[in-house]
Amino acid sequence: MKRVLNYLLAISIIITIMVPITGIIVHKLASTLFLLLVLIHVFLYRKRLDYKYILIITLTILSFVLGILGLIMVEHPIILILHRTVSIVLIILLAIHIYKFNRRLAVA
């Protein structure tokens, strides 16, 4: 179950990142799926939550909200700039999170 969830998370984040290729509609659908899967992932692994994981969850929700606000408030381009900035930081943090998790599995 957890392995399937991890693969679905990986697929949804890849589709979410490919917004220039897939388009905004597929991007929003994939990001919504990613947000739901992240919340399920946190619920399953919640016994190990510390400030780093809370930061990743908060940035994920913030990026999602900024993306929706960027679609609604088109006349304020600063919102989309913030969305892109938060999303890039989130991608870097997720890559570090995945690297540390895989390294922990390889050592054990």
PDB file of C-alpha atoms in Angstrom:
ATOM      1  CA  MET A   1       0.000   0.000   0.000  1.00  0.00           C
ATOM      2  CA  LYS A   2       2.726   2.465   0.972  1.00  0.00           C
ATOM      3  CA  ARG A   3       4.790   1.553  -2.089  1.00  0.00           C
ATOM      4  CA  VAL A   4       1.827   2.253  -4.383  1.00  0.00           C
ATOM      5  CA  LEU A   5       1.268   5.556  -2.590  1.00  0.00           C
ATOM      6  CA  ASN A   6       4.915   6.521  -3.077  1.00  0.00           C
ATOM      7  CA  TYR A   7       4.759   5.691  -6.792  1.00  0.00           C
ATOM      8  CA  LEU A   8       1.547   7.687  -7.175  1.00  0.00           C
ATOM      9  CA  LEU A   9       3.202  10.620  -5.409  1.00  0.00           C
ATOM     10  CA  ALA A  10       6.166  10.426  -7.784  1.00  0.00           C
ATOM     11  CA  ILE A  11       3.962  10.239 -10.879  1.00  0.00           C
ATOM     12  CA  SER A  12       1.740  13.116  -9.761  1.00  0.00           C
ATOM     13  CA  ILE A  13       4.671  15.410  -8.936  1.00  0.00           C
ATOM     14  CA  ILE A  14       6.305  14.664 -12.295  1.00  0.00           C
ATOM     15  CA  ILE A  15       3.081  15.504 -14.127  1.00  0.00           C
ATOM     16  CA  THR A  16       2.689  18.619 -11.978  1.00  0.00           C
ATOM     17  CA  ILE A  17       6.201  19.805 -12.822  1.00  0.00           C
ATOM     18  CA  MET A  18       5.653  19.282 -16.563  1.00  0.00           C
ATOM     19  CA  VAL A  19       3.221  22.223 -16.798  1.00  0.00           C
ATOM     20  CA  PRO A  20       4.720  23.667 -20.045  1.00  0.00           C
ATOM     21  CA  ILE A  21       4.080  20.343 -21.775  1.00  0.00           C
ATOM     22  CA  THR A  22       0.793  19.252 -20.208  1.00  0.00           C
ATOM     23  CA  GLY A  23      -0.982  22.592 -19.842  1.00  0.00           C
ATOM     24  CA  ILE A  24      -2.585  24.380 -16.938  1.00  0.00           C
ATOM     25  CA  ILE A  25      -5.647  22.131 -16.634  1.00  0.00           C
ATOM     26  CA  VAL A  26      -3.620  18.930 -16.302  1.00  0.00           C
ATOM     27  CA  HIS A  27      -1.240  20.806 -13.976  1.00  0.00           C
ATOM     28  CA  LYS A  28      -4.065  21.775 -11.632  1.00  0.00           C
ATOM     29  CA  LEU A  29      -5.565  18.271 -11.684  1.00  0.00           C
ATOM     30  CA  ALA A  30      -2.179  16.694 -10.959  1.00  0.00           C
ATOM     31  CA  SER A  31      -1.408  19.208  -8.218  1.00  0.00           C
ATOM     32  CA  THR A  32      -4.769  18.515  -6.581  1.00  0.00           C
ATOM     33  CA  LEU A  33      -4.063  14.791  -6.705  1.00  0.00           C
ATOM     34  CA  PHE A  34      -0.577  15.448  -5.323  1.00  0.00           C
ATOM     35  CA  LEU A  35      -1.998  17.480  -2.435  1.00  0.00           C
ATOM     36  CA  LEU A  36      -4.445  14.712  -1.535  1.00  0.00           C
ATOM     37  CA  LEU A  37      -1.729  12.061  -1.760  1.00  0.00           C
ATOM     38  CA  VAL A  38       0.596  14.156   0.411  1.00  0.00           C
ATOM     39  CA  LEU A  39      -2.059  14.396   3.098  1.00  0.00           C
ATOM     40  CA  ILE A  40      -2.576  10.621   2.973  1.00  0.00           C
ATOM     41  CA  HIS A  41       1.199  10.118   3.042  1.00  0.00           C
ATOM     42  CA  VAL A  42       1.512  12.337   6.127  1.00  0.00           C
ATOM     43  CA  PHE A  43      -1.337  10.484   7.825  1.00  0.00           C
ATOM     44  CA  LEU A  44       0.378   7.125   7.236  1.00  0.00           C
ATOM     45  CA  TYR A  45       3.840   8.316   8.345  1.00  0.00           C
ATOM     46  CA  ARG A  46       2.717  10.771  11.023  1.00  0.00           C
ATOM     47  CA  LYS A  47       4.695   9.267  13.912  1.00  0.00           C
ATOM     48  CA  ARG A  48       7.891  10.891  12.615  1.00  0.00           C
ATOM     49  CA  LEU A  49       6.739  14.477  12.088  1.00  0.00           C
ATOM     50  CA  ASP A  50       9.237  17.161  13.008  1.00  0.00           C
ATOM     51  CA  TYR A  51       9.700  20.742  11.855  1.00  0.00           C
ATOM     52  CA  LYS A  52      11.190  19.737   8.472  1.00  0.00           C
ATOM     53  CA  TYR A  53       8.159  17.673   7.508  1.00  0.00           C
ATOM     54  CA  ILE A  54       5.777  20.341   8.758  1.00  0.00           C
ATOM     55  CA  LEU A  55       7.666  22.849   6.572  1.00  0.00           C
ATOM     56  CA  ILE A  56       7.206  20.619   3.505  1.00  0.00           C
ATOM     57  CA  ILE A  57       3.484  20.175   4.229  1.00  0.00           C
ATOM     58  CA  THR A  58       3.021  23.903   4.772  1.00  0.00           C
ATOM     59  CA  LEU A  59       4.872  24.793   1.566  1.00  0.00           C
ATOM     60  CA  THR A  60       2.798  22.261  -0.379  1.00  0.00           C
ATOM     61  CA  ILE A  61      -0.462  23.764   0.840  1.00  0.00           C
ATOM     62  CA  LEU A  62       0.860  27.321   0.352  1.00  0.00           C
ATOM     63  CA  SER A  63       1.938  26.557  -3.211  1.00  0.00           C
ATOM     64  CA  PHE A  64      -1.464  25.058  -3.983  1.00  0.00           C
ATOM     65  CA  VAL A  65      -3.326  28.058  -2.544  1.00  0.00           C
ATOM     66  CA  LEU A  66      -1.059  30.540  -4.350  1.00  0.00           C
ATOM     67  CA  GLY A  67      -1.642  28.688  -7.619  1.00  0.00           C
ATOM     68  CA  ILE A  68      -5.402  28.948  -7.226  1.00  0.00           C
ATOM     69  CA  LEU A  69      -5.167  32.605  -6.219  1.00  0.00           C
ATOM     70  CA  GLY A  70      -2.931  33.233  -9.231  1.00  0.00           C
ATOM     71  CA  LEU A  71      -5.686  31.915 -11.496  1.00  0.00           C
ATOM     72  CA  ILE A  72      -8.347  34.006  -9.786  1.00  0.00           C
ATOM     73  CA  MET A  73      -6.392  37.267  -9.435  1.00  0.00           C
ATOM     74  CA  VAL A  74      -4.766  37.540 -12.851  1.00  0.00           C
ATOM     75  CA  GLU A  75      -4.209  41.276 -12.455  1.00  0.00           C
ATOM     76  CA  HIS A  76      -1.680  40.664  -9.633  1.00  0.00           C
ATOM     77  CA  PRO A  77       1.342  38.906 -11.178  1.00  0.00           C
ATOM     78  CA  ILE A  78       3.191  38.890  -7.823  1.00  0.00           C
ATOM     79  CA  ILE A  79       1.009  35.965  -6.727  1.00  0.00           C
ATOM     80  CA  LEU A  80       2.204  33.793  -9.604  1.00  0.00           C
ATOM     81  CA  ILE A  81       5.798  34.844  -8.925  1.00  0.00           C
ATOM     82  CA  LEU A  82       5.351  33.751  -5.305  1.00  0.00           C
ATOM     83  CA  HIS A  83       3.742  30.498  -6.513  1.00  0.00           C
ATOM     84  CA  ARG A  84       6.725  29.727  -8.748  1.00  0.00           C
ATOM     85  CA  THR A  85       9.230  30.601  -6.021  1.00  0.00           C
ATOM     86  CA  VAL A  86       7.515  28.479  -3.381  1.00  0.00           C
ATOM     87  CA  SER A  87       7.143  25.633  -5.879  1.00  0.00           C
ATOM     88  CA  ILE A  88      10.851  25.650  -6.751  1.00  0.00           C
ATOM     89  CA  VAL A  89      11.805  25.634  -3.067  1.00  0.00           C
ATOM     90  CA  LEU A  90       9.312  22.820  -2.489  1.00  0.00           C
ATOM     91  CA  ILE A  91      10.773  20.726  -5.312  1.00  0.00           C
ATOM     92  CA  ILE A  92      14.267  21.128  -3.851  1.00  0.00           C
ATOM     93  CA  LEU A  93      13.055  20.163  -0.370  1.00  0.00           C
ATOM     94  CA  LEU A  94      11.169  17.157  -1.750  1.00  0.00           C
ATOM     95  CA  ALA A  95      14.285  15.999  -3.601  1.00  0.00           C
ATOM     96  CA  ILE A  96      16.272  16.223  -0.363  1.00  0.00           C
ATOM     97  CA  HIS A  97      13.490  14.375   1.480  1.00  0.00           C
ATOM     98  CA  ILE A  98      13.452  11.544  -1.078  1.00  0.00           C
ATOM     99  CA  TYR A  99      17.256  11.317  -1.122  1.00  0.00           C
ATOM    100  CA  LYS A 100      17.470  11.040   2.674  1.00  0.00           C
ATOM    101  CA  PHE A 101      14.678   8.454   2.780  1.00  0.00           C
ATOM    102  CA  ASN A 102      16.290   6.291   0.088  1.00  0.00           C
ATOM    103  CA  ARG A 103      19.694   6.581   1.747  1.00  0.00           C
ATOM    104  CA  ARG A 104      18.173   5.458   5.051  1.00  0.00           C
ATOM    105  CA  LEU A 105      16.682   2.408   3.330  1.00  0.00           C
ATOM    106  CA  ALA A 106      20.000   1.530   1.694  1.00  0.00           C
ATOM    107  CA  VAL A 107      21.850   1.689   5.014  1.00  0.00           C
ATOM    108  CA  ALA A 108      19.314  -0.445   6.910  1.00  0.00           C
TER     109      ALA A 108
END
